[in-house]
Short mmCIF file of C-alpha atoms and ligand atoms in Angstrom, two decimals:
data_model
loop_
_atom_site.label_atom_id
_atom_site.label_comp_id
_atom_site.label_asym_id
_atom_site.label_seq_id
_atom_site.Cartn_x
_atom_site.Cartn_y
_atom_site.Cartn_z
CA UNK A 1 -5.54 -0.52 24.89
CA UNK A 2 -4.01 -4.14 24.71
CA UNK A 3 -0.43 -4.98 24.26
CA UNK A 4 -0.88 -8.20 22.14
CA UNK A 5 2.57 -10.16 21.20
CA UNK A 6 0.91 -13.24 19.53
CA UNK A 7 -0.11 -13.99 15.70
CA UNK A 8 -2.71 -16.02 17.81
CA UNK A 9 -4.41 -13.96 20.12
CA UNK A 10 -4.89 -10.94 18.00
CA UNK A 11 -6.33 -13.17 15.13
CA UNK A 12 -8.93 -14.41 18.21
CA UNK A 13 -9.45 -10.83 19.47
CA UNK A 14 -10.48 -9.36 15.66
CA UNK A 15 -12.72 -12.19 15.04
CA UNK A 16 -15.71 -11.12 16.66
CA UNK A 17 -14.59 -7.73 14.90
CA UNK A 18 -14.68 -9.54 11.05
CA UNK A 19 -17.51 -11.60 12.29
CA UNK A 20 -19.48 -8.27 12.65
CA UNK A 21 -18.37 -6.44 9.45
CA UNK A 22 -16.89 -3.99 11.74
CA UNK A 23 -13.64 -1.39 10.06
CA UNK A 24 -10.48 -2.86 11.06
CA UNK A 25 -7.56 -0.25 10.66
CA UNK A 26 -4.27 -1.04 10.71
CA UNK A 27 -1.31 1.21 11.45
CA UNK A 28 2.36 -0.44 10.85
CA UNK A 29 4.94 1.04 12.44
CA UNK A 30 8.32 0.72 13.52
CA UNK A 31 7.85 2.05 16.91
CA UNK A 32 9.57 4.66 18.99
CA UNK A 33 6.33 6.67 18.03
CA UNK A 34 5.99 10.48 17.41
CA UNK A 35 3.82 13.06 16.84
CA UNK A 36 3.98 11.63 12.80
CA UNK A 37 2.42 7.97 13.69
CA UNK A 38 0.03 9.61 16.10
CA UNK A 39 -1.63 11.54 13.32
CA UNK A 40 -1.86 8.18 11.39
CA UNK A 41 -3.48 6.56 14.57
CA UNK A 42 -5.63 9.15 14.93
CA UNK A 43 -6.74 9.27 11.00
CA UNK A 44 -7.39 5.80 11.65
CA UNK A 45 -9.62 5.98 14.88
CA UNK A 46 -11.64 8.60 13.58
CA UNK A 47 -12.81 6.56 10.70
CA UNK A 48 -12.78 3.24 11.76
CA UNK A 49 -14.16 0.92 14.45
CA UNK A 50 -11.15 -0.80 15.81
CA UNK A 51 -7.85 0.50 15.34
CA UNK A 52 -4.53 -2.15 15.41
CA UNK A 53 -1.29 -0.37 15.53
CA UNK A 54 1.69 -3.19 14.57
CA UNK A 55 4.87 -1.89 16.39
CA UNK A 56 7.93 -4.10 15.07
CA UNK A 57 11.54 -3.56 13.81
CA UNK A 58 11.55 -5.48 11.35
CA UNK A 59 15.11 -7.11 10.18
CA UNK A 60 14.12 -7.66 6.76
CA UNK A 61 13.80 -5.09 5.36
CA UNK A 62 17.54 -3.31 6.40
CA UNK A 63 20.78 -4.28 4.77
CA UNK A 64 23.75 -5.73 6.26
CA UNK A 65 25.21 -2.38 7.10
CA UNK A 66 22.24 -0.87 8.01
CA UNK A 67 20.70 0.39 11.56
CA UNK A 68 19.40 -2.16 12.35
CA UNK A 69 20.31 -3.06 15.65
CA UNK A 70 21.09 0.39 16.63
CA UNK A 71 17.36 1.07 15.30
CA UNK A 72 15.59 3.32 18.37
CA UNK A 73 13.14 1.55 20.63
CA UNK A 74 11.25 2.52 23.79
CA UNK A 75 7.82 0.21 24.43
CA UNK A 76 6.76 1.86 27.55
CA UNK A 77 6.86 5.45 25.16
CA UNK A 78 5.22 3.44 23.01
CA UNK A 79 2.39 2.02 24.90
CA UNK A 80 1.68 5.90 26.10
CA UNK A 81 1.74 7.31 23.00
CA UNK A 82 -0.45 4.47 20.81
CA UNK A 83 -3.50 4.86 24.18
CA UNK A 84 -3.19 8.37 23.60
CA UNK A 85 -4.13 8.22 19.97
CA UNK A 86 -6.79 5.70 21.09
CA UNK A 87 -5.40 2.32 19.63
CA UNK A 88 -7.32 -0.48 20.43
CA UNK A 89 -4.79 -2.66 19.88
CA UNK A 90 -0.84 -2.60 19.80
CA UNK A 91 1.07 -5.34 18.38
CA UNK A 92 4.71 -6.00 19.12
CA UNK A 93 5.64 -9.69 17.78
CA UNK A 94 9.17 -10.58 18.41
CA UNK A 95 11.34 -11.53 15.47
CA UNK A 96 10.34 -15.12 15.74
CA UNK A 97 7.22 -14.77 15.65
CA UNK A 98 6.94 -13.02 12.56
CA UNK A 99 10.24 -14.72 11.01
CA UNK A 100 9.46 -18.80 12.96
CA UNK A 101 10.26 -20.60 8.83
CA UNK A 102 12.11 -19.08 6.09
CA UNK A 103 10.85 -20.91 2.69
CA UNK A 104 12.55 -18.33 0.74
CA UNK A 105 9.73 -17.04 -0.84
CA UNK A 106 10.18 -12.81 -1.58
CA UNK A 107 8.82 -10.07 -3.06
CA UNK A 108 10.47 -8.85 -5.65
CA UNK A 109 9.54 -5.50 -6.23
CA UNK A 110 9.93 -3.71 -9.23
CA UNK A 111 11.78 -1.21 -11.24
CA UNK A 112 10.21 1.54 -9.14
CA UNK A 113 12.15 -0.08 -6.19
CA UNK A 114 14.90 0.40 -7.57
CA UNK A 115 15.34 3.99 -7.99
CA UNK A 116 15.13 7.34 -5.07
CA UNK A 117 15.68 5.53 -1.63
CA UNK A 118 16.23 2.05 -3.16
CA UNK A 119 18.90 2.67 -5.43
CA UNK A 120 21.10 2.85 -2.32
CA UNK A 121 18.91 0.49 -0.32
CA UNK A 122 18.34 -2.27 -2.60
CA UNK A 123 16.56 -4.97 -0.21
CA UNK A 124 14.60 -2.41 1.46
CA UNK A 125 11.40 -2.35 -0.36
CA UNK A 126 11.43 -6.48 -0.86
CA UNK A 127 11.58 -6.52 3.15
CA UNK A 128 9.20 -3.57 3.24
CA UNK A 129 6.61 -5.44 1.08
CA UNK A 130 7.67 -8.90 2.83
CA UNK A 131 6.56 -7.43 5.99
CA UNK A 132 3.44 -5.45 5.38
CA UNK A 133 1.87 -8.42 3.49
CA UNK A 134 2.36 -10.69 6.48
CA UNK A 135 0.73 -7.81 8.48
CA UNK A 136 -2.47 -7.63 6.05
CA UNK A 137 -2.88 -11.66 6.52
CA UNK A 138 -2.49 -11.83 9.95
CA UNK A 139 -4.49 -8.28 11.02
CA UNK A 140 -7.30 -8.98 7.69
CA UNK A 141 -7.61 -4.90 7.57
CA UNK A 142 -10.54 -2.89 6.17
CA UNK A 143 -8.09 0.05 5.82
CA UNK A 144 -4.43 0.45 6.77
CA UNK A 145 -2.16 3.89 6.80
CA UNK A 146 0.59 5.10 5.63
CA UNK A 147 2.41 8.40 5.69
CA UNK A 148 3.44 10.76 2.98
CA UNK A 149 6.80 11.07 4.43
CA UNK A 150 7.57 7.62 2.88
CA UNK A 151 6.14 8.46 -0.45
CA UNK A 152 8.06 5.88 -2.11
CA UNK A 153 7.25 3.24 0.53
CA UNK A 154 3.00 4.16 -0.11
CA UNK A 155 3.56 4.06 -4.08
CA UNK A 156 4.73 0.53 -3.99
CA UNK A 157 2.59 -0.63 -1.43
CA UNK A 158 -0.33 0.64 -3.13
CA UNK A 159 1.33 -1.24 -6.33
CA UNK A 160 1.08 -4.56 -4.52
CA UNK A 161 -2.16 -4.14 -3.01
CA UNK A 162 -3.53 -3.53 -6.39
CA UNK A 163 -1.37 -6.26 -8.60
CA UNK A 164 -2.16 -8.56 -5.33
CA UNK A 165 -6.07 -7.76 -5.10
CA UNK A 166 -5.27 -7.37 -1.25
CA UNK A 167 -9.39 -6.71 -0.17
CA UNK A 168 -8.55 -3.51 1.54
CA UNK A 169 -8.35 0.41 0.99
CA UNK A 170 -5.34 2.11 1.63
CA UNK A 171 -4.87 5.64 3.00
CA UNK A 172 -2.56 8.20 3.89
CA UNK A 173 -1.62 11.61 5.88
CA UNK A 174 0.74 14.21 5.01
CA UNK A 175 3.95 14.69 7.14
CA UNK A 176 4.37 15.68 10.46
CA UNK A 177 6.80 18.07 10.67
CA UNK A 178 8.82 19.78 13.82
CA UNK A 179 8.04 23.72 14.23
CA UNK A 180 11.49 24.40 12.08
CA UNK A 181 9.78 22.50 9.10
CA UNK A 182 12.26 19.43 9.84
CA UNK A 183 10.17 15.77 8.76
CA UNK A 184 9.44 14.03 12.57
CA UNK A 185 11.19 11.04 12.56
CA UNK A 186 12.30 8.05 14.54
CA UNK A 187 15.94 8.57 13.80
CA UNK A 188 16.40 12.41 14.46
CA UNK A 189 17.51 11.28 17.99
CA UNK A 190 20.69 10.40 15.85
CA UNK A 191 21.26 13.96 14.31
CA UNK A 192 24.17 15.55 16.85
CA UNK A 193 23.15 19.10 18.23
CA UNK A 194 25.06 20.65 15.31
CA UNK A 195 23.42 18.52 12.28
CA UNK A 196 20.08 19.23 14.28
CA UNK A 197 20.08 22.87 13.78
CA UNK A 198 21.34 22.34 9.69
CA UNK A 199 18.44 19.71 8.80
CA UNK A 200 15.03 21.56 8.72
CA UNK A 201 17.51 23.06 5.41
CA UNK A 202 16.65 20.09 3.86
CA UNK A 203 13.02 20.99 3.63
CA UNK A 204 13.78 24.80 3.08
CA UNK A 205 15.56 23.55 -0.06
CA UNK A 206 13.27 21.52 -1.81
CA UNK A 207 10.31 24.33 -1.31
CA UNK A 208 13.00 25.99 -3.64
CA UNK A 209 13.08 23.57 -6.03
CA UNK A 210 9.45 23.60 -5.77
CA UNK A 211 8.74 27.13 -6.69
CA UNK A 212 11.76 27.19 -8.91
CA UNK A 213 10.24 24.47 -11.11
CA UNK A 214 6.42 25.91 -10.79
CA UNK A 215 8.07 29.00 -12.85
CA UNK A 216 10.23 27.69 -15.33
CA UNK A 217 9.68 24.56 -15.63
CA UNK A 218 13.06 23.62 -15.51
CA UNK A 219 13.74 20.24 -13.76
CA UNK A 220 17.98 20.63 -13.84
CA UNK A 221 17.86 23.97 -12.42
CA UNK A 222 15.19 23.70 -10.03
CA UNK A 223 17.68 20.54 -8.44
CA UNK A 224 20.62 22.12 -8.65
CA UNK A 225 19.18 25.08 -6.11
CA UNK A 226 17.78 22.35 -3.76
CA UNK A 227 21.40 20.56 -3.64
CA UNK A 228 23.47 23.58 -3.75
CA UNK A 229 21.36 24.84 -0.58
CA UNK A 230 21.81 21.43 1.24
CA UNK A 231 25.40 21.36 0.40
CA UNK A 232 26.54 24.83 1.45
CA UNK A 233 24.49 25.36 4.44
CA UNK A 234 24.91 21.39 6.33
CA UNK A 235 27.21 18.90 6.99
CA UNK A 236 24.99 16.19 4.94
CA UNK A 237 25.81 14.52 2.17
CA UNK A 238 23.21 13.97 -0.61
CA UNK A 239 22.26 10.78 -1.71
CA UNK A 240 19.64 11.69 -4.14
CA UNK A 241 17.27 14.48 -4.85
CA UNK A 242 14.94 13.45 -7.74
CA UNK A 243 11.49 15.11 -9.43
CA UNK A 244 10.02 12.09 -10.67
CA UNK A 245 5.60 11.49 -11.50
CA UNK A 246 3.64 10.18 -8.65
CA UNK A 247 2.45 7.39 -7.95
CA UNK A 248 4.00 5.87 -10.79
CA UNK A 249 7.54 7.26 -10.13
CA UNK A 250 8.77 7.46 -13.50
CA UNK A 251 10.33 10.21 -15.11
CA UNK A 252 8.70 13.47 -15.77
CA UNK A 253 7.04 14.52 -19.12
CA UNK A 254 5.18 17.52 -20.63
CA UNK A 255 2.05 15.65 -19.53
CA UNK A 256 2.95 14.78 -15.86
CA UNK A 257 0.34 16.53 -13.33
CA UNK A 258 1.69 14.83 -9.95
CA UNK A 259 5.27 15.47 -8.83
CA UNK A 260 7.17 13.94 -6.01
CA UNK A 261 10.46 16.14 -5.18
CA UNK A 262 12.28 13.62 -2.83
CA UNK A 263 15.31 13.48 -0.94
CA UNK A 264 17.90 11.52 1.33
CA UNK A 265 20.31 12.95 2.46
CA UNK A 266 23.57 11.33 4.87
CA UNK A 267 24.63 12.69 8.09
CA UNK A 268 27.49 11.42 10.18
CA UNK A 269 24.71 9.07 12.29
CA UNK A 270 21.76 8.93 10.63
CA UNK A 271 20.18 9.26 6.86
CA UNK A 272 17.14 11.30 6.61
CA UNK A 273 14.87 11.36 4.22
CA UNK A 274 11.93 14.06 3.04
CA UNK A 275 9.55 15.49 -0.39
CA UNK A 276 7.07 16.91 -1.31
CA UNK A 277 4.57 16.00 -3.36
CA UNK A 278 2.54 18.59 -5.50
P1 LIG B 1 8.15 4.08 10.65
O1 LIG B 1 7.89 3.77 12.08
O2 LIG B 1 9.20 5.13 10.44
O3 LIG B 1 8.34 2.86 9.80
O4 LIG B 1 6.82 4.76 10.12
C1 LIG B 1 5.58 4.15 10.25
C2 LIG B 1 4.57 4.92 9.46
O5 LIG B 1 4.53 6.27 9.93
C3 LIG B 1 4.90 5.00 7.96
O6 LIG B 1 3.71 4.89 7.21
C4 LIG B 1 5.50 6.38 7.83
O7 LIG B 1 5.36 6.93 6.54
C5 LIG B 1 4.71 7.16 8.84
N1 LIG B 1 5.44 8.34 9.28
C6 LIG B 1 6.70 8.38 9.81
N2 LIG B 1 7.07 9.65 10.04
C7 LIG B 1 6.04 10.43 9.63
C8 LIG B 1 5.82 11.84 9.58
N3 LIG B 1 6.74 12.71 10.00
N4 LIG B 1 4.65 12.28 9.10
C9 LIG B 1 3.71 11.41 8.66
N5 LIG B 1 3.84 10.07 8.67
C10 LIG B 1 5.00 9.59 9.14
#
């Protein structure tokens, strides 16, 4: 595997890549990698010639009082992890680098950005759709993944790849989870000991919601278990839990087939988020 830094020298390392029609998958992450991006890497090598995973923080997409800085990183795990999973490539551009002229120019995502994780992170998908755009230039993907544990984040994305006509197919694995059903995640390392042992709750509750709904249908009630559950037996402190459609996020009808149950919830470090999508 290559460590590659440059916009420059991983456009001239693909070339002979494009040049041969070869499958170019692309991975983005945010680094400090677990088991959850290793399945995505791993999706990816198995179907695809040459496999680029993007490892970058990237500031644009956090708000001012966000975690930003405090944001987990480890390269060395990184490097380990991403030539386990058979990367060919691993790409970790500074800030400048990806950021080197501001023109102002956004994306401005739309209602569906607004709502679940963006109603209380309101930049977050502009940045998140800022960044992965710049990725599918500079990379020029046949395929690039995404994981279900974002559902939100793989909606809109798929949104602007079709509204866009980006030229590439995108695809994506369920979540990872830890043996206690908690959703792997970057920023567990910020649960304390205490909050640790409370969050796989968060997934317990919305596979009550889940069956809840499945028999009655009823959207109030099967909510009010999940968030009852999550408030009585953790610390956290709910920021949403929402049944809306999937993909299209809106809310549900008589005629809706695809459901995504989603939830973030606050705890004294860290927000984390999970669903389920049936
Ligand atoms: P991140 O580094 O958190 O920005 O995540 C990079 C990619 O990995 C995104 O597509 C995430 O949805 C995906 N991902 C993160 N955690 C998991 C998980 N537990 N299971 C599956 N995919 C995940």
């Amino acid at each position: 595997m290559k460590v590659v830094t440059t916009i420059d020298e991983l456009q001239q390392e693909l070339e002979k890549y494009r040049t041969a029609k070869k499958k170019i998958a692309l991975v983005p992450t945010m680094g400090y990698l677990h088991d959850g991006h290793l399945t995505l890497a791993k999706t990816a090598r198995k179907d695809n010639d040459i496999v680029v995973m993007s490892d970058f923080v990237n500031p644009t997409q956090f708000g001012p009082n966000e975690d930003y800085e405090s944001y987990p990183r480890d390269l060395k795990h990184d490097e380990k992890i991403a030539t386990e999973a058979g990367v060919d490539y691993l790409f970790v551009p500074s800030v400048e680098e990806m950021y080197p002229t501001d023109g102002g120019i956004r994306f401005e995502a739309g209602p569906a950005s607004k709502i679940l994780c963006g109603a209380s992170r309101p930049i977050h998908f502009n940045g998140v759709l800022q960044v992965v755009s710049k990725l599918f230039h500079i990379v020029q993907p046949t395929h690039a993944y995404f994981g279900q544990k974002d559902a939100q984040q793989l909606a809109l994305i798929k949104m602007m790849v079709r509204d866009f006509n980006f030229p590439l197919t995108i695809c994506s694995v369920p979540i990872v989870r830890e043996e206690d059903g908690l959703a792997k995640s970057s920023r567990n390392v910020f649960l304390t000991a205490e909050e640790r042992k409370q969050a796989p709750t968060i997934q317990k509750a919305l596979q009550q919601a889940q069956k809840e709904f499945l028999q009655s249908h009823d959207k109030d009630k099967a909510i009010q278990i999940a968030k009852t559950m999550i408030e009585s037996e953790t610390s956290g402190k709910i920021d949403y839990l929402e049944l809306r459609s999937y993909p299209d996020l809106q809310e549900i009808h008589p005629e809706t087939r695809h459901f995504l149950l989603a939830t973030a919830v606050y705890f004294s470090n860290v927000r984390l988020i999970d669903n389920i999508l049936f």
